[in-house]
Coordinates of N, CA and C in Angstrom, one line a residue:
M468 N 89.2 38.4 -25.8 CA 89.5 38.8 -24.4 C 90.9 39.1 -24.3
Q469 N 91.3 40.3 -24.2 CA 92.7 40.7 -24.0 C 93.0 40.7 -22.5
I470 N 94.1 40.0 -22.1 CA 94.5 39.9 -20.7 C 95.7 40.9 -20.5
V471 N 95.5 41.8 -19.5 CA 96.6 42.7 -19.1 C 96.9 42.3 -17.6
L472 N 98.1 41.6 -17.5 CA 98.5 41.1 -16.2 C 98.5 42.1 -15.1
R473 N 98.9 43.3 -15.4 CA 99.0 44.4 -14.4 C 97.7 44.7 -13.7
E474 N 96.6 44.3 -14.4 CA 95.2 44.5 -13.8 C 95.0 43.6 -12.6
Y475 N 95.8 42.5 -12.5 CA 95.6 41.5 -11.5 C 96.7 41.5 -10.4
I476 N 97.7 42.4 -10.6 CA 98.8 42.5 -9.7 C 98.7 43.8 -9.0
D477 N 99.0 43.8 -7.7 CA 99.0 45.0 -6.9 C 100.2 45.0 -6.0
L478 N 100.7 46.2 -5.7 CA 101.9 46.3 -4.8 C 101.6 45.6 -3.4
N479 N 100.4 45.6 -3.0 CA 100.0 45.0 -1.7 C 100.1 43.5 -1.7
R480 N 100.2 42.9 -2.9 CA 100.3 41.5 -3.1 C 101.6 41.0 -3.7
I481 N 102.6 41.8 -3.5 CA 104.0 41.4 -3.8 C 104.8 41.4 -2.5
F482 N 105.5 40.3 -2.3 CA 106.3 40.3 -1.0 C 107.5 39.5 -1.2
F483 N 108.5 39.7 -0.3 CA 109.7 38.9 -0.3 C 109.6 37.8 0.8
S484 N 109.6 36.6 0.4 CA 109.3 35.5 1.2 C 110.5 35.1 2.1
N485 N 110.3 34.7 3.3 CA 111.3 34.1 4.2 C 111.0 32.6 4.4
A486 N 110.1 32.0 3.7 CA 109.7 30.6 3.9 C 110.9 29.7 3.6
T487 N 110.9 28.6 4.3 CA 111.9 27.5 4.0 C 111.3 26.3 3.5
T488 N 110.0 26.2 3.5 CA 109.2 25.0 3.0 C 108.1 25.5 2.1
K489 N 107.6 24.6 1.3 CA 106.4 24.9 0.5 C 105.2 25.3 1.3
E490 N 105.0 24.6 2.4 CA 103.8 24.9 3.2 C 103.9 26.3 3.8
E491 N 105.1 26.6 4.3 CA 105.3 28.0 4.8 C 105.1 29.0 3.7
A492 N 105.6 28.8 2.5 CA 105.4 29.7 1.4 C 103.9 29.9 1.1
I493 N 103.2 28.8 1.1 CA 101.7 28.8 0.9 C 101.0 29.6 2.0
D494 N 101.5 29.4 3.2 CA 100.9 30.3 4.3 C 101.2 31.7 4.0
E495 N 102.3 32.1 3.6 CA 102.6 33.5 3.3 C 101.8 34.0 2.2
L496 N 101.6 33.2 1.1 CA 100.8 33.7 0.0 C 99.3 33.9 0.4
V497 N 98.8 33.0 1.3 CA 97.5 33.1 1.8 C 97.3 34.4 2.7
K498 N 98.3 34.6 3.6 CA 98.2 35.7 4.5 C 98.3 37.0 3.7
V499 N 99.2 37.2 2.7 CA 99.3 38.4 1.9 C 98.0 38.6 1.2
S500 N 97.4 37.6 0.6 CA 96.1 37.7 -0.1 C 95.0 38.1 0.8
K501 N 95.0 37.5 2.0 CA 93.9 37.8 3.0 C 94.1 39.3 3.5
D502 N 95.3 39.6 3.8 CA 95.6 41.0 4.3 C 95.2 42.1 3.3
D503 N 95.2 41.7 2.0 CA 94.8 42.7 1.0 C 93.3 42.6 0.7
G504 N 92.6 41.8 1.4 CA 91.1 41.7 1.3 C 90.6 40.8 0.2
K505 N 91.5 40.0 -0.4 CA 91.1 39.2 -1.5 C 90.6 37.8 -1.1
V506 N 90.9 37.4 0.1 CA 90.5 36.1 0.6 C 89.7 36.3 1.9
S507 N 88.5 35.9 2.0 CA 87.6 36.0 3.2 C 87.7 34.8 4.1
D508 N 88.1 33.6 3.5 CA 88.1 32.4 4.3 C 89.5 31.8 4.1
P509 N 90.5 32.3 4.8 CA 91.9 31.8 4.6 C 92.1 30.3 4.9
D510 N 91.4 29.8 5.8 CA 91.6 28.3 6.1 C 91.2 27.5 4.9
N511 N 90.0 27.7 4.4 CA 89.6 26.9 3.3 C 90.4 27.2 2.0
F512 N 90.8 28.5 1.9 CA 91.6 28.9 0.8 C 93.0 28.1 0.8
K513 N 93.6 28.0 2.0 CA 94.8 27.2 2.1 C 94.6 25.7 1.8
K514 N 93.5 25.2 2.3 CA 93.1 23.8 2.1 C 93.0 23.5 0.6
A515 N 92.3 24.4 -0.1 CA 92.2 24.3 -1.6 C 93.5 24.3 -2.3
L516 N 94.4 25.2 -1.8 CA 95.7 25.2 -2.5 C 96.5 23.9 -2.2
L517 N 96.5 23.5 -0.9 CA 97.2 22.2 -0.6 C 96.6 21.0 -1.3
K518 N 95.3 21.0 -1.5 CA 94.6 19.9 -2.2 C 95.1 19.9 -3.6
R519 N 95.2 21.1 -4.3 CA 95.7 21.2 -5.6 C 97.2 20.7 -5.7
E520 N 98.0 21.1 -4.7 CA 99.4 20.6 -4.7 C 99.5 19.1 -4.5
S521 N 98.5 18.5 -3.8 CA 98.6 17.0 -3.6 C 98.3 16.3 -4.9
I522 N 97.6 16.9 -5.8 CA 97.3 16.3 -7.1 C 98.5 16.3 -8.0
M523 N 99.2 17.4 -8.0 CA 100.4 17.6 -8.8 C 101.1 18.9 -8.4
S524 N 102.4 18.8 -8.2 CA 103.1 20.1 -7.8 C 102.9 21.2 -8.9
T525 N 102.7 22.4 -8.3 CA 102.6 23.5 -9.2 C 104.0 24.2 -9.5
G526 N 105.0 23.5 -9.0 CA 106.4 23.9 -9.4 C 106.7 23.5 -10.8
I527 N 106.6 24.5 -11.7 CA 106.7 24.2 -13.2 C 108.1 24.1 -13.7
G528 N 109.1 24.4 -12.8 CA 110.5 24.4 -13.3 C 111.0 25.8 -13.4
Y529 N 112.3 25.8 -13.7 CA 113.0 27.1 -13.9 C 112.9 28.1 -12.7
G530 N 112.7 27.5 -11.5 CA 112.6 28.3 -10.3 C 111.3 28.9 -10.1
V531 N 110.3 28.4 -10.7 CA 108.9 29.0 -10.7 C 107.9 28.0 -10.2
A532 N 107.0 28.5 -9.3 CA 105.8 27.8 -8.9 C 104.6 28.7 -9.2
I533 N 103.5 28.1 -9.7 CA 102.3 28.8 -10.0 C 101.1 28.1 -9.3
P534 N 101.1 28.2 -7.9 CA 99.9 27.6 -7.2 C 98.6 28.4 -7.7
H535 N 97.6 27.6 -7.8 CA 96.4 28.3 -8.3 C 95.1 27.5 -7.8
V536 N 94.1 28.3 -7.7 CA 92.8 27.8 -7.1 C 91.7 28.6 -7.7
K537 N 90.6 27.9 -8.0 CA 89.4 28.6 -8.4 C 88.3 28.2 -7.4
L538 N 87.7 29.2 -6.8 CA 86.6 29.0 -5.7 C 85.5 29.9 -6.0
D539 N 84.3 29.4 -5.7 CA 83.1 30.2 -5.9 C 83.0 31.4 -5.1
Y540 N 83.6 31.5 -3.9 CA 83.5 32.7 -3.1 C 84.6 33.8 -3.4
I541 N 85.4 33.5 -4.4 CA 86.4 34.6 -4.9 C 85.8 35.3 -6.1
P542 N 85.4 36.5 -5.9 CA 84.6 37.2 -7.0 C 85.4 37.6 -8.2
E543 N 86.7 37.8 -8.1 CA 87.5 38.3 -9.2 C 88.9 37.7 -9.1
F544 N 89.5 37.5 -10.3 CA 90.9 37.0 -10.3 C 91.9 38.0 -9.7
F545 N 92.9 37.4 -9.1 CA 94.0 38.2 -8.6 C 95.3 37.3 -8.7
I546 N 96.4 38.0 -8.7 CA 97.7 37.3 -8.6 C 98.5 37.9 -7.4
T547 N 99.0 37.0 -6.6 CA 99.9 37.3 -5.5 C 101.3 36.8 -5.8
I548 N 102.3 37.6 -5.7 CA 103.7 37.3 -6.1 C 104.6 37.2 -4.8
G549 N 105.3 36.1 -4.7 CA 106.2 35.9 -3.6 C 107.6 35.6 -4.2
I550 N 108.6 36.3 -3.7 CA 110.0 36.1 -4.2 C 110.8 35.6 -3.0
N551 N 111.5 34.4 -3.2 CA 112.3 33.8 -2.1 C 113.7 33.7 -2.7
K552 N 114.6 34.6 -2.2 CA 116.0 34.7 -2.7 C 116.8 33.4 -2.4
K553 N 116.4 32.6 -1.4 CA 117.2 31.4 -1.1 C 116.7 30.2 -1.8
G554 N 115.5 30.2 -2.2 CA 114.9 29.0 -2.9 C 114.2 28.0 -1.9
I555 N 113.2 27.4 -2.4 CA 112.4 26.5 -1.6 C 112.2 25.2 -2.4
D556 N 112.3 24.1 -1.7 CA 112.0 22.8 -2.3 C 110.5 22.7 -2.5
W557 N 110.0 22.6 -3.8 CA 108.6 22.7 -4.1 C 108.2 21.4 -4.8
D558 N 109.1 20.4 -4.9 CA 108.8 19.2 -5.6 C 108.5 19.5 -7.1
S559 N 109.3 20.5 -7.6 CA 109.2 21.0 -9.0 C 109.4 19.9 -10.0
L560 N 108.9 20.1 -11.2 CA 109.1 19.1 -12.3 C 110.6 18.9 -12.6
D561 N 111.4 19.9 -12.4 CA 112.8 19.8 -12.7 C 113.7 19.5 -11.5
N562 N 113.0 19.3 -10.4 CA 113.6 19.1 -9.1 C 114.5 20.2 -8.6
K563 N 114.3 21.4 -9.1 CA 115.1 22.5 -8.7 C 114.3 23.4 -7.7
P564 N 115.0 24.2 -6.9 CA 114.3 25.1 -5.9 C 113.5 26.1 -6.7
V565 N 112.4 26.6 -5.9 CA 111.6 27.7 -6.4 C 112.0 29.0 -5.8
Y566 N 112.1 30.0 -6.6 CA 112.4 31.4 -6.2 C 111.3 32.3 -6.4
L567 N 110.5 32.0 -7.4 CA 109.3 32.9 -7.8 C 108.0 32.1 -7.6
M568 N 107.1 32.7 -6.9 CA 105.8 32.1 -6.7 C 104.7 33.1 -7.2
F569 N 103.9 32.6 -8.0 CA 102.8 33.4 -8.6 C 101.5 32.7 -8.3
L570 N 100.8 33.1 -7.2 CA 99.5 32.6 -6.9 C 98.4 33.2 -7.8
I571 N 97.7 32.4 -8.5 CA 96.5 32.8 -9.3 C 95.3 32.3 -8.6
A572 N 94.4 33.2 -8.3 CA 93.1 32.8 -7.7 C 92.0 33.5 -8.3
G573 N 90.8 32.9 -8.4 CA 89.6 33.5 -9.0 C 88.4 32.7 -8.9
P574 N 87.3 33.1 -9.5 CA 86.0 32.4 -9.4 C 86.1 31.1 -10.2
D575 N 85.3 30.1 -9.8 CA 85.4 28.8 -10.4 C 84.6 28.7 -11.7
N576 N 83.9 29.7 -12.1 CA 83.1 29.6 -13.3 C 83.7 30.4 -14.5
Q577 N 85.0 30.7 -14.4 CA 85.6 31.5 -15.5 C 86.9 30.8 -16.0
Q578 N 86.7 29.6 -16.5 CA 87.9 28.8 -16.9 C 88.7 29.4 -18.0
E579 N 88.0 30.0 -19.0 CA 88.7 30.6 -20.1 C 89.5 31.7 -19.7
K580 N 89.0 32.6 -18.9 CA 89.8 33.7 -18.4 C 91.0 33.3 -17.6
Y581 N 90.8 32.3 -16.7 CA 91.9 31.7 -15.9 C 93.0 31.2 -16.9
L582 N 92.6 30.5 -17.9 CA 93.6 29.9 -18.8 C 94.4 31.1 -19.6
R583 N 93.7 32.1 -19.9 CA 94.3 33.3 -20.6 C 95.3 34.0 -19.6
I584 N 94.9 34.1 -18.4 CA 95.8 34.7 -17.4 C 97.0 33.9 -17.2
L585 N 96.8 32.6 -17.1 CA 98.0 31.6 -16.9 C 98.9 31.7 -18.1
A586 N 98.3 31.7 -19.3 CA 99.1 31.7 -20.6 C 99.9 33.0 -20.7
K587 N 99.3 34.1 -20.3 CA 100.0 35.4 -20.4 C 101.2 35.4 -19.3
L588 N 100.9 34.9 -18.1 CA 101.9 34.9 -17.1 C 103.1 34.0 -17.5
T589 N 102.7 32.9 -18.1 CA 103.8 31.9 -18.6 C 104.6 32.6 -19.7
L590 N 104.0 33.3 -20.5 CA 104.7 34.0 -21.6 C 105.7 35.0 -21.0
V591 N 105.3 35.7 -20.0 CA 106.2 36.7 -19.3 C 107.4 36.0 -18.6
I592 N 107.1 34.9 -17.9 CA 108.1 34.4 -17.0 C 109.0 33.3 -17.7
K593 N 108.6 32.9 -18.9 CA 109.5 32.0 -19.6 C 110.8 32.6 -20.1
N594 N 110.8 33.9 -20.1 CA 112.0 34.7 -20.5 C 113.1 34.6 -19.3
P595 N 114.2 34.0 -19.6 CA 115.2 33.8 -18.5 C 115.7 35.1 -17.9
E596 N 115.9 36.1 -18.7 CA 116.4 37.4 -18.2 C 115.4 38.0 -17.3
R597 N 114.1 37.9 -17.7 CA 113.0 38.5 -16.8 C 112.9 37.8 -15.5
R598 N 113.1 36.4 -15.5 CA 113.1 35.7 -14.2 C 114.2 36.1 -13.4
K599 N 115.4 36.3 -14.0 CA 116.6 36.7 -13.2 C 116.3 38.1 -12.6
K600 N 115.7 39.0 -13.3 CA 115.4 40.4 -12.8 C 114.4 40.3 -11.6
L601 N 113.5 39.4 -11.8 CA 112.5 39.2 -10.7 C 113.2 38.7 -9.4
V602 N 114.0 37.7 -9.5 CA 114.7 37.2 -8.4 C 115.6 38.2 -7.7
E603 N 116.2 39.0 -8.6 CA 117.2 40.0 -8.1 C 116.5 41.3 -7.6
A604 N 115.2 41.4 -7.8 CA 114.5 42.7 -7.5 C 114.7 43.0 -6.0
E605 N 114.9 44.3 -5.7 CA 115.1 44.8 -4.4 C 113.9 45.3 -3.7
T606 N 112.9 45.8 -4.5 CA 111.7 46.4 -4.0 C 110.5 45.8 -4.7
K607 N 109.3 46.0 -4.1 CA 108.1 45.7 -4.8 C 107.9 46.5 -6.1
Y608 N 108.4 47.7 -6.1 CA 108.3 48.5 -7.3 C 109.1 48.0 -8.4
D609 N 110.3 47.4 -8.1 CA 111.1 46.7 -9.1 C 110.3 45.6 -9.8
V610 N 109.6 44.8 -8.9 CA 108.8 43.7 -9.4 C 107.7 44.2 -10.3
L611 N 107.0 45.2 -9.8 CA 105.8 45.7 -10.6 C 106.3 46.2 -11.9
K612 N 107.4 46.9 -12.0 CA 107.9 47.5 -13.2 C 108.1 46.4 -14.3
I613 N 108.6 45.3 -13.9 CA 108.8 44.2 -14.8 C 107.5 43.8 -15.5
F614 N 106.4 43.9 -14.9 CA 105.1 43.5 -15.4 C 104.4 44.6 -16.2
E615 N 105.0 45.8 -16.2 CA 104.4 46.9 -17.0 C 104.4 46.5 -18.5
G616 N 103.3 46.8 -19.2 CA 103.3 46.5 -20.6 C 102.8 45.0 -20.8
F617 N 102.6 44.3 -19.8 CA 102.0 42.9 -19.9 C 100.7 42.9 -19.3

């Protein structure tokens, strides 16, 4: 199963965040996903994301958070990308602020596909130069261009 990240990313789900807290950022991720028609029940979607955060922070370090949720009412995987130029306290593993948020959501019965998407995303964002370009991006198109070929 070959994963092409670009298939899960859309211009409508890339945004520049104004959040100052993790919960505000999650609200933004939920709203953008809902507005693009990917989430039919935003309240339960947010609850599921917050429940996952309560188990362990999805702030993986290096200025990146990957909140994720698998729910039976989400028919297909998608990624929503938020960029916060000021940084947000996310209780990250390295205790540093988060600038890049990658929400991964999809059906709860496709664990292998989820893990492959996560692995591919991690491969792309572990490159420090790429992370820097994402944080410095001025437009959604700049962000999308970084994911071309992945």
